[in-house]
Coordinates of C-alpha atoms and ligand atoms in Angstrom, one line a residue:
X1 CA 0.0 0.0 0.0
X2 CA 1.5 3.5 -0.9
X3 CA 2.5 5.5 1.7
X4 CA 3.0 9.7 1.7
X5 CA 6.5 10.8 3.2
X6 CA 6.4 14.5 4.1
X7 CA 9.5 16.9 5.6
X8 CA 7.5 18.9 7.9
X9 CA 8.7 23.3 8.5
X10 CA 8.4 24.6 5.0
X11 CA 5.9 27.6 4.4
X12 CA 4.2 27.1 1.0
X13 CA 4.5 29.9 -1.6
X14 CA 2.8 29.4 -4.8
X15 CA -0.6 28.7 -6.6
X16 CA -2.8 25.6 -6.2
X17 CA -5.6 24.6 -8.7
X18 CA -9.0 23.9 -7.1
X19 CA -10.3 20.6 -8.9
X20 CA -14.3 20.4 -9.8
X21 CA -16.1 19.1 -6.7
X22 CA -16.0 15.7 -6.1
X23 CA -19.5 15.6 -4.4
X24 CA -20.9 17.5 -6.4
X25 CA -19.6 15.2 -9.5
X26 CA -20.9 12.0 -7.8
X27 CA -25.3 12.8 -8.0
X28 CA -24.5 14.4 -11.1
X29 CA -22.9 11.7 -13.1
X30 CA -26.0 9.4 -11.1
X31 CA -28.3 12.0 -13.4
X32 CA -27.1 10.8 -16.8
X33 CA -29.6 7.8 -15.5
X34 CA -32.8 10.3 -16.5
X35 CA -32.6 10.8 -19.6
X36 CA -31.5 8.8 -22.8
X37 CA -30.0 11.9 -24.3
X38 CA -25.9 12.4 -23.6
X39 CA -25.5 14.4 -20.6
X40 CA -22.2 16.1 -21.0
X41 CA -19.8 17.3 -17.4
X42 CA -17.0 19.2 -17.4
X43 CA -14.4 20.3 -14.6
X44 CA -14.6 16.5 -12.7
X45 CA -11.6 16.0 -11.2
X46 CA -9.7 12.8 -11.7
X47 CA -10.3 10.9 -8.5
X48 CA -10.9 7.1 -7.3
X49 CA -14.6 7.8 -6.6
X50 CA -15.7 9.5 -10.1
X51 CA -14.0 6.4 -11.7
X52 CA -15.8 4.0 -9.5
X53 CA -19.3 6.2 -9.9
X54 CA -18.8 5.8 -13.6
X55 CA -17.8 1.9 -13.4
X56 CA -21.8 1.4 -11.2
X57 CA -23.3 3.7 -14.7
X58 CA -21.4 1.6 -17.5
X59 CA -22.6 -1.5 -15.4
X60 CA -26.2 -0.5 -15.7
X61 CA -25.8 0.6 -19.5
X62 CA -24.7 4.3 -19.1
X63 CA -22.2 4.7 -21.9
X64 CA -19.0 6.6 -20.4
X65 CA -17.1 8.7 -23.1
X66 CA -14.0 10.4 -21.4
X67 CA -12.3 13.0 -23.2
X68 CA -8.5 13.0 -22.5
X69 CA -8.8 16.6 -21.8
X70 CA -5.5 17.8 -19.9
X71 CA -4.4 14.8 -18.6
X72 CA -2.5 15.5 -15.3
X73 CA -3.4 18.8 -15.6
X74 CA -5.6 21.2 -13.6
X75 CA -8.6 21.7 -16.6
X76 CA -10.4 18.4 -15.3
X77 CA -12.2 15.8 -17.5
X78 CA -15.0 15.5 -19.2
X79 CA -17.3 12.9 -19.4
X80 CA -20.3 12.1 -22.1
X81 CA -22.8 9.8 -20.4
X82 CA -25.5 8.3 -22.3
X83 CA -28.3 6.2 -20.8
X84 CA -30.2 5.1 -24.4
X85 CA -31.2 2.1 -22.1
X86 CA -30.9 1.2 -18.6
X87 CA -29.8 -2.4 -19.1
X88 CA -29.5 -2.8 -15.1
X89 CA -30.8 -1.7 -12.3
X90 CA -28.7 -3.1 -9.5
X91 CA -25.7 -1.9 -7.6
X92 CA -24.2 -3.9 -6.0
X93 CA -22.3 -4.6 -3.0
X94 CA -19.0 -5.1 -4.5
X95 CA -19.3 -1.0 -5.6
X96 CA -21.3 0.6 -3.1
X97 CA -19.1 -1.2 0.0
X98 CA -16.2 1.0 -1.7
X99 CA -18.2 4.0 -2.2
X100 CA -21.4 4.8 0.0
X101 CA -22.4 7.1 -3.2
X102 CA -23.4 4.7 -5.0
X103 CA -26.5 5.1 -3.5
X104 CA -28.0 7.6 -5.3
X105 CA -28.5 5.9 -8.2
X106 CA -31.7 4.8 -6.5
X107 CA -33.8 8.1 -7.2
X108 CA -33.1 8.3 -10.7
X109 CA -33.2 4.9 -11.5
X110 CA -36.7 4.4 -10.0
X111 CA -38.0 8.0 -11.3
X112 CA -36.4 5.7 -15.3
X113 CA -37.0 2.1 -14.9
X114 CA -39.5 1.8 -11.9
X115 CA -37.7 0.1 -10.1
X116 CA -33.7 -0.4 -8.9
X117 CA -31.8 -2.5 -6.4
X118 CA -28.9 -1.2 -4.4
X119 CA -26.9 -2.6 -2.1
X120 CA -27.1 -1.1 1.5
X121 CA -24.0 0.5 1.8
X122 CA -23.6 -0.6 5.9
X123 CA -21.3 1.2 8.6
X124 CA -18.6 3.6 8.2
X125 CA -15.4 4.4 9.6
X126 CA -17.2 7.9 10.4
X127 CA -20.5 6.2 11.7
X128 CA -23.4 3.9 10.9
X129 CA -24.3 6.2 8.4
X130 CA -27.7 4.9 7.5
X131 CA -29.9 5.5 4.4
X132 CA -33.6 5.3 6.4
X133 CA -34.5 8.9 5.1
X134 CA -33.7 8.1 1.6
X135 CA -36.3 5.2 1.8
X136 CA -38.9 6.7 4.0
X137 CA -39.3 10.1 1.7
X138 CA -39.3 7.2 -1.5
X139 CA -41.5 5.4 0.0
X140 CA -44.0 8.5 -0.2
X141 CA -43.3 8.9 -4.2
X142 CA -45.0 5.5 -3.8
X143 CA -42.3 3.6 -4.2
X144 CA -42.8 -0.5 -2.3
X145 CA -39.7 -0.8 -0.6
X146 CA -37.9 -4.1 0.9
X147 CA -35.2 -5.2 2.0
X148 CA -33.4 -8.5 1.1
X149 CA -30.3 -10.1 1.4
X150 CA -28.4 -7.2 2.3
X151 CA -30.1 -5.3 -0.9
X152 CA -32.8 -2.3 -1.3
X153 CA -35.4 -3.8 -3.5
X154 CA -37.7 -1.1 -4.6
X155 CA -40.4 -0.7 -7.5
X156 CA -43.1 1.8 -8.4
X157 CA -44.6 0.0 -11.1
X158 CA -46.9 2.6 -12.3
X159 CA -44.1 5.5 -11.8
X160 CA -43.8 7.9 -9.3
X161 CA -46.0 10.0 -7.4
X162 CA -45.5 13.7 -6.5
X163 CA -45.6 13.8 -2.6
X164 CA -44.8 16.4 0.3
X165 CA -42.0 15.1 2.0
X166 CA -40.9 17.0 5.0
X167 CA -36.9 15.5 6.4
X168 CA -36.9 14.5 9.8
X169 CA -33.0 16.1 9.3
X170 CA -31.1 17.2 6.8
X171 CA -29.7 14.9 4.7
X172 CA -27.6 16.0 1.7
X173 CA -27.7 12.7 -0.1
X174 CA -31.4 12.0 0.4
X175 CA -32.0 15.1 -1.0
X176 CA -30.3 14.9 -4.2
X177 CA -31.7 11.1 -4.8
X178 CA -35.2 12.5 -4.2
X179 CA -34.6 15.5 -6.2
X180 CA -33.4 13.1 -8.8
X181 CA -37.1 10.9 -8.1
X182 CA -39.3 13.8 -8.3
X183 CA -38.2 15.5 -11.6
X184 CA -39.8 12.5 -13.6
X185 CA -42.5 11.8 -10.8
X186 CA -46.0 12.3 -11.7
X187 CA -47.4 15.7 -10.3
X188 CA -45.5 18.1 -8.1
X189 CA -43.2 17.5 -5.0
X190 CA -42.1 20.1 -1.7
X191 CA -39.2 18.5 -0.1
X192 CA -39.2 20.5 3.1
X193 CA -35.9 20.8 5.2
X194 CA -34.3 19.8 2.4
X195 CA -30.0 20.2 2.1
X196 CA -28.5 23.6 0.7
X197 CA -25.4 22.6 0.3
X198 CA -23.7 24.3 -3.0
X199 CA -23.5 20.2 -4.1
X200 CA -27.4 19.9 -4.2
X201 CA -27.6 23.3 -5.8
X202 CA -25.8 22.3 -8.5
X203 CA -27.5 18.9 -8.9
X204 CA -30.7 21.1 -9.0
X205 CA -29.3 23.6 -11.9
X206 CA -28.4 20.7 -14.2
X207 CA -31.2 19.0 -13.3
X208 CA -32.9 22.2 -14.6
X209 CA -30.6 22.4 -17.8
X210 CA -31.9 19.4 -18.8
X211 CA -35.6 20.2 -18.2
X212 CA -36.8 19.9 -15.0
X213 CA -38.9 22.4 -13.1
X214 CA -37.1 22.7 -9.9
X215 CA -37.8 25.9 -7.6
X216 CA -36.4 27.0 -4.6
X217 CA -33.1 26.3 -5.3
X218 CA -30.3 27.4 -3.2
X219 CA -33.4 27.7 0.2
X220 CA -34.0 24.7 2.6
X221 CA -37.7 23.9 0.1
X222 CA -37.3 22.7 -3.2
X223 CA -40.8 22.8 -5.1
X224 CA -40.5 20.1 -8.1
X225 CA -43.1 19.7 -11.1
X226 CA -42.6 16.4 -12.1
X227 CA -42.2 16.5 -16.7
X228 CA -42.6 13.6 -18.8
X229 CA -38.4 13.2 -19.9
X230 CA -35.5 15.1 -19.8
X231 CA -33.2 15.8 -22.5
X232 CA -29.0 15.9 -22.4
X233 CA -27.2 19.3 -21.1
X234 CA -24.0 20.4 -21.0
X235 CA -22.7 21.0 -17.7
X236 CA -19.4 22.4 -15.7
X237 CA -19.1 21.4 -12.0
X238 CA -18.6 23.9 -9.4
X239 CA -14.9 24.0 -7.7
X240 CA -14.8 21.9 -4.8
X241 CA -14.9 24.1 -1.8
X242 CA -13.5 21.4 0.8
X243 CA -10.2 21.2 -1.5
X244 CA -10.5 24.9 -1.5
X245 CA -10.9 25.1 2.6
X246 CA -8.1 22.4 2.7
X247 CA -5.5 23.8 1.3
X248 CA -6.3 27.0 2.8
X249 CA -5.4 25.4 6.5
X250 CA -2.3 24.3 4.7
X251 CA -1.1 27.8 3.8
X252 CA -2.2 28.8 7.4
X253 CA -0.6 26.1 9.0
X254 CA 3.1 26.3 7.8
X255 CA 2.8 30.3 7.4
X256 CA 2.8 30.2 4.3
X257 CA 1.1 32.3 1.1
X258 CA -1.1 30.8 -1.3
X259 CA -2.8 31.7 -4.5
X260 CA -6.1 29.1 -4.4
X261 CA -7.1 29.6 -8.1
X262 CA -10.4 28.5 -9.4
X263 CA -11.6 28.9 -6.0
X264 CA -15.0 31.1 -5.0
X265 CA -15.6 32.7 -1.7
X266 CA -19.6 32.2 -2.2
X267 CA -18.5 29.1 -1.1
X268 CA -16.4 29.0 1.7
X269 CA -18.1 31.3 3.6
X270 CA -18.8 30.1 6.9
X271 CA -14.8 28.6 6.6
X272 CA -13.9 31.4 5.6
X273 CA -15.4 33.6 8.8
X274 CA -13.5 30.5 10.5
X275 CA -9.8 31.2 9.1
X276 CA -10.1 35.0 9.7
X277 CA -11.1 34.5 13.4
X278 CA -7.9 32.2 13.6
X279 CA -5.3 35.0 12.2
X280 CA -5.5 34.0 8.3
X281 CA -6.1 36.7 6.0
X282 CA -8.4 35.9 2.9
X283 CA -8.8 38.0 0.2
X284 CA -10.3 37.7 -3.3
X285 CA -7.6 37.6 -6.1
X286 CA -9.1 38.1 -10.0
X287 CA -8.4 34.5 -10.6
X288 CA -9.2 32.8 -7.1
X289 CA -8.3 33.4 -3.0
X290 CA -5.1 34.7 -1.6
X291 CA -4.6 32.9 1.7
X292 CA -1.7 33.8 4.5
X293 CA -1.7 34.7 8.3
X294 CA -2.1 38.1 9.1
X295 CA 0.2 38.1 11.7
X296 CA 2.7 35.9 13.2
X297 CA 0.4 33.2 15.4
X298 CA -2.6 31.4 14.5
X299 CA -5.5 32.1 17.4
X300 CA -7.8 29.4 18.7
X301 CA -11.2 29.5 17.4
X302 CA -14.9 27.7 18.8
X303 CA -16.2 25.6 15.5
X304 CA -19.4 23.3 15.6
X305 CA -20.1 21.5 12.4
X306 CA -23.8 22.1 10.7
X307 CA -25.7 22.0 7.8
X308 CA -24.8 24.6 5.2
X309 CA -24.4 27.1 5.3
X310 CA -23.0 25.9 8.9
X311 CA -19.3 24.7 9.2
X312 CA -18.8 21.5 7.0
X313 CA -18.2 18.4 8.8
X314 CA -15.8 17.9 6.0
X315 CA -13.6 20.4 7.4
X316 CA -13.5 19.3 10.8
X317 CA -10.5 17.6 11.1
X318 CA -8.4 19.9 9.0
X319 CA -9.7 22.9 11.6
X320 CA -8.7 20.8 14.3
X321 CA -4.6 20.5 13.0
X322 CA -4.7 24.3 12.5
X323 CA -6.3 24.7 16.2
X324 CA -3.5 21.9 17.2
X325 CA -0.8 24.3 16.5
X326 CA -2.7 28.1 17.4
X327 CA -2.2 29.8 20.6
X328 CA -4.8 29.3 23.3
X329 CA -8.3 26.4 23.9
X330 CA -10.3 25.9 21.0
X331 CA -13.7 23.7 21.2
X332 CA -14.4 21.7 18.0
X333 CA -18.2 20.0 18.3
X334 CA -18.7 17.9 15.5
X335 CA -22.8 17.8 15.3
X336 CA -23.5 15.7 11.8
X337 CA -21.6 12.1 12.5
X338 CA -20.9 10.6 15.7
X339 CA -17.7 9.4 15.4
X340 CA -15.3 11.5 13.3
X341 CA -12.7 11.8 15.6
X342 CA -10.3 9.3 14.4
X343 CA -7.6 11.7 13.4
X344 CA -7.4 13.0 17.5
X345 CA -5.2 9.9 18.6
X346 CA -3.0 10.0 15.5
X347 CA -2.7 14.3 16.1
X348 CA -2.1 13.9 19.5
X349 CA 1.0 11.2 18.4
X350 CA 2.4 14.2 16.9
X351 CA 2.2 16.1 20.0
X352 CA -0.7 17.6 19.8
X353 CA -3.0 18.1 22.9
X354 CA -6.8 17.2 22.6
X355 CA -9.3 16.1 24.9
X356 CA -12.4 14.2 23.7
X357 CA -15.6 14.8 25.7
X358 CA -18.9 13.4 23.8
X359 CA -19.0 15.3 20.7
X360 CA -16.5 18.2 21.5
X361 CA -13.0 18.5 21.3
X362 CA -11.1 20.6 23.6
X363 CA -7.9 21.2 21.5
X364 CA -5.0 22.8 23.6
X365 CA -2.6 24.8 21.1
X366 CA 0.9 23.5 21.2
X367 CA 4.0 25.2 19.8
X368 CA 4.9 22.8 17.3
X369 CA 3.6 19.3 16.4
X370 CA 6.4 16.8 15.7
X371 CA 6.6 14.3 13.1
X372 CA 5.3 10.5 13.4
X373 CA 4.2 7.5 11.8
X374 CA 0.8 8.0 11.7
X375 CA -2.7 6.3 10.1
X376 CA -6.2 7.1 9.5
X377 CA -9.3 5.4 8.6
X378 CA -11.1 8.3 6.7
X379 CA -10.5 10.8 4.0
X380 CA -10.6 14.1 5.6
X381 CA -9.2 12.8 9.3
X382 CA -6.5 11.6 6.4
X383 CA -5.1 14.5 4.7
X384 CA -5.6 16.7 8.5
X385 CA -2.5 14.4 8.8
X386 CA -1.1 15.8 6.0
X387 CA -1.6 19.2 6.9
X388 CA -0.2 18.4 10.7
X389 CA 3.0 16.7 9.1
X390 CA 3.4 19.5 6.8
X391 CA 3.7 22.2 9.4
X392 CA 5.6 19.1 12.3
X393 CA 9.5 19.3 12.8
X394 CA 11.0 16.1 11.5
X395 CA 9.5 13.0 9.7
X396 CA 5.6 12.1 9.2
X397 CA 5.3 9.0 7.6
X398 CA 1.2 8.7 6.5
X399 CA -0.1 5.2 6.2
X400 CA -3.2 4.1 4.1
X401 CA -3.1 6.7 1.2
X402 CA -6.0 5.6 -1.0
X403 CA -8.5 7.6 1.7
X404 CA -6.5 10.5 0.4
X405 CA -6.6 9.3 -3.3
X406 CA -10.3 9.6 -3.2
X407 CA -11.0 12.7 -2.7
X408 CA -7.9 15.1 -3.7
X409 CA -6.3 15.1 -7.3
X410 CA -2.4 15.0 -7.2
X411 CA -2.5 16.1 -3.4
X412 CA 1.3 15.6 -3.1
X413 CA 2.6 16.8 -6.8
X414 CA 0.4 20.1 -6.1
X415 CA 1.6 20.5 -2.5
X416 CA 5.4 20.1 -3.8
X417 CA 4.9 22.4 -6.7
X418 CA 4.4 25.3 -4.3
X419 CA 7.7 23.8 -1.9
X420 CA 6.5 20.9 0.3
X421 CA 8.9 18.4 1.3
X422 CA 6.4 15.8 0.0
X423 CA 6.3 12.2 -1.6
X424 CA 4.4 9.4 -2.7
X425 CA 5.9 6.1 -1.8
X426 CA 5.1 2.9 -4.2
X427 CA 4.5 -0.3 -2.0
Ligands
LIG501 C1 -22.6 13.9 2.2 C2 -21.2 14.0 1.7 C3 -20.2 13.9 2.9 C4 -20.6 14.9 4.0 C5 -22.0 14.8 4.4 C6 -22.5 15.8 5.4 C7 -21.3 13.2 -0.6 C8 -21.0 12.1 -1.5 N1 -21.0 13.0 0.7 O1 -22.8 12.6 2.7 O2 -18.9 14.1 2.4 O3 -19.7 14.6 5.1 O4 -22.9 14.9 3.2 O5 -22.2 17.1 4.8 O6 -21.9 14.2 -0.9 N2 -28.6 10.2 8.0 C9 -29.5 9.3 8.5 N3 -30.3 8.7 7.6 C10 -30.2 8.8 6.3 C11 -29.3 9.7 5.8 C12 -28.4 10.4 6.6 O7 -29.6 9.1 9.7 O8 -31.0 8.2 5.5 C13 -27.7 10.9 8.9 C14 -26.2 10.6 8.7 O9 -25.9 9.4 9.4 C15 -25.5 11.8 9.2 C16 -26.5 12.9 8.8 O10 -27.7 12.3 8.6 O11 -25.4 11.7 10.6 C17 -26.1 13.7 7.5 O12 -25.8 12.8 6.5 P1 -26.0 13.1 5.0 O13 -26.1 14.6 4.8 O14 -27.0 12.3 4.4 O15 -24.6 12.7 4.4 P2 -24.2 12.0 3.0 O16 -25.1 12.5 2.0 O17 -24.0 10.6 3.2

């Protein structure tokens, strides 16, 4: 298993490209399912996950066109998808077990083929993770929905049927697979407390492009009128704003200066808000962000993760290394999954000093972290490792490197490029 080998103690200097976002991709892709027209995406970035999302469509009869469109570089692919016929509607365990994703290929291929069966994707490293809401608010489209063997079985022979769904909680993925339900469903569809995260937005704007009549977009109610088909669209994804946030703690965290190009504030905000409470000046550049400290020390900060526009779970971990090494308490309350703090033992290896009490971290800054073997078990408690070794005296020595390979393109050759002391090691 490759292994990442960083030199911790140099600030980066230089300009990072901010990839398309990778959950945003994911239920876009999963749309090609609605229509038999080519749905074309642009800006997805090359990572583990959009290659397995597009292995689960060409098993179910998607054709997947890839253009070689700057390979290794920072333009991302495109992809043509084209669903003449859904030749399949399972997914099964062997794919969703490596990506949870997968399971939004339930909406759309219900809203298509009336039916679909997915594997249930089962626990996580960050929590059990279950998919009840998705099935529950399906369920009132008048879908009849078992379970069997370890699989969803679900049919709506007659179609779907426009319903008012109201979330118990806000779930970004049941959104977007009921989003993707209701634009073919018969008749029209609220779904109340629904997710506004940018990733659902943009789901809702193809979705849109390619005919649907989605309103509300961007609020916590989406209002859908079901049509009869969609047609294909061309489509860019938006720039993934936890890449963006990420390698904004890494110019924070080793003092350094970075140009974040391709990235939009509209996105970051709450982040954002965040980094400038810690010391770290953001300001808006005509291609991007400029990131660096403002002054000399980072500050402690208070973050508890939320819904957006709340602070992103995603960027929980990576908040936490920056509050590892800034002057004074901070309190990190993670509110969305109940056991994402795998990365605290592995920081506090390092030398870092953090306290666990329920779903709050007290996280005691230190003066410096020091390098260590170290492993995780999840993507973002992953590369907060990363961003610890970069700024630790001495040797990290990061373990299990296909979390990171999932969701960040070329982490290490776009770290290095702007000076890290960073490398992949084959094995
Ligand atoms: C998505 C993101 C993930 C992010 C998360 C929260 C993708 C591919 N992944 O995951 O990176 O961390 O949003 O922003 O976009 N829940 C239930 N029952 C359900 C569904 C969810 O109890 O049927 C719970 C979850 O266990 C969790 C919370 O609701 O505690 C939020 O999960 P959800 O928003 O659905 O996350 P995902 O869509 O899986």
């Amino acid at each position: 298993m490759d292994r990442i080998l960083i030199n911790g103690g140099t600030p980066l200097e230089g300009v990072i490209h901010i990839g398309g976002a990778k959950n945003a991709a994911l239920p876009l892709m999963a749309a090609s399912l609605l229509t038999g027209e080519t749905l074309e995406l642009s800006n997805l970035p090359h990572l583990v996950d959009i290659s397995t999302m597009a292995r689960l469509l060409a098993k179910l009869g998607v054709e997947v066109g890839m253009n070689a469109n700057a390979p290794g570089g920072h333009a991302g692919r495109t992809f043509a998808l084209t669903a003449k016929t859904v030749t399949h509607t399972t997914a099964p365990y062997e794919l969703v077990r490596r990506m949870r994703a997968s399971v939004l290929v339930l909406g759309p291929l219900l809203a298509r083929s009336h039916r679909a069966r997915v594997s249930l994707p089962g626990g996580c490293a960050i929590g059990t993770r279950p998919i009840d809401l998705h099935l529950k608010a399906l369920a009132q489209l008048g879908a009849d929905i078992k379970l069997s063997e370890g699989y969803v079985e679900a049919a709506a022979p007659g179609g779907l049927k426009g319903a008012h769904i109201v979330f118990p909680m806000v779930s970004v993925g049941g959104t977007e697979n009921l989003l993707m339900a209701a634009v073919l469903a018969k008749g029209k569809t609220v779904l109340a407390n629904a997710a506004r995260e940018p990733e659902v937005s943009d789901l809702a704007r193809c979705l849109s492009a390619m005919g649907a009549s989605i309103e509300g977009i961007g609020t916590d109610t989406l209002r859908i009128k079901g049509v009869e088909g969609l047609h294909g669209a061309n489509y860019a994804v938006i720039p993934d704003r936890i890449e963006t946030g990420t390698y904004a703690a890494a110019a924070a965290i080793t003092d350094g200066q970075l140009e974040l190009r391709g990235a939009r504030p509209e996105l970051i905000g709450t982040v954002a808000e965040t980094l400038t409470e810690a010391g770290v000046e953001i300001s808006e550049t005509p291609r991007g962000l400029g990131v660096a400290r403002r002054q000399g020390t980072l500050k402690g900060i208070d973050v508890m993760t939320e819904p957006f526009p709340g602070f992103p779970t995603d960027m929980q971990a990576q908040i936490m290394s920056l509050a590892a090494v800034a002057e004074g308490a901070s309190m990190i309350t993670e509110s969305i999954f109940e056991n994402r703090f795998m990365h605290v033992p592995e920081l506090c290896r390092m030398g870092a000093n953090i306290n666990v009490h329920g779903a709050s971290a007290i996280v005691r800054g230190v003066p410096g972290l020091a390098g260590a073997q170290v492993m995780a078990t999840d993507l973002r408690a992953s590369v907060s490792l990363v961003l610890a070794g970069l700024a630790a005296k001495g040797e990290t020595v990061i373990n299990r490197v296909y979390h990171l390979d999932r969701g960040y393109e070329r982490l290490e050759e776009k770290l290095s490029a702007c000076g890290a002391k960073i490398q992949r090691i084959k094995g």
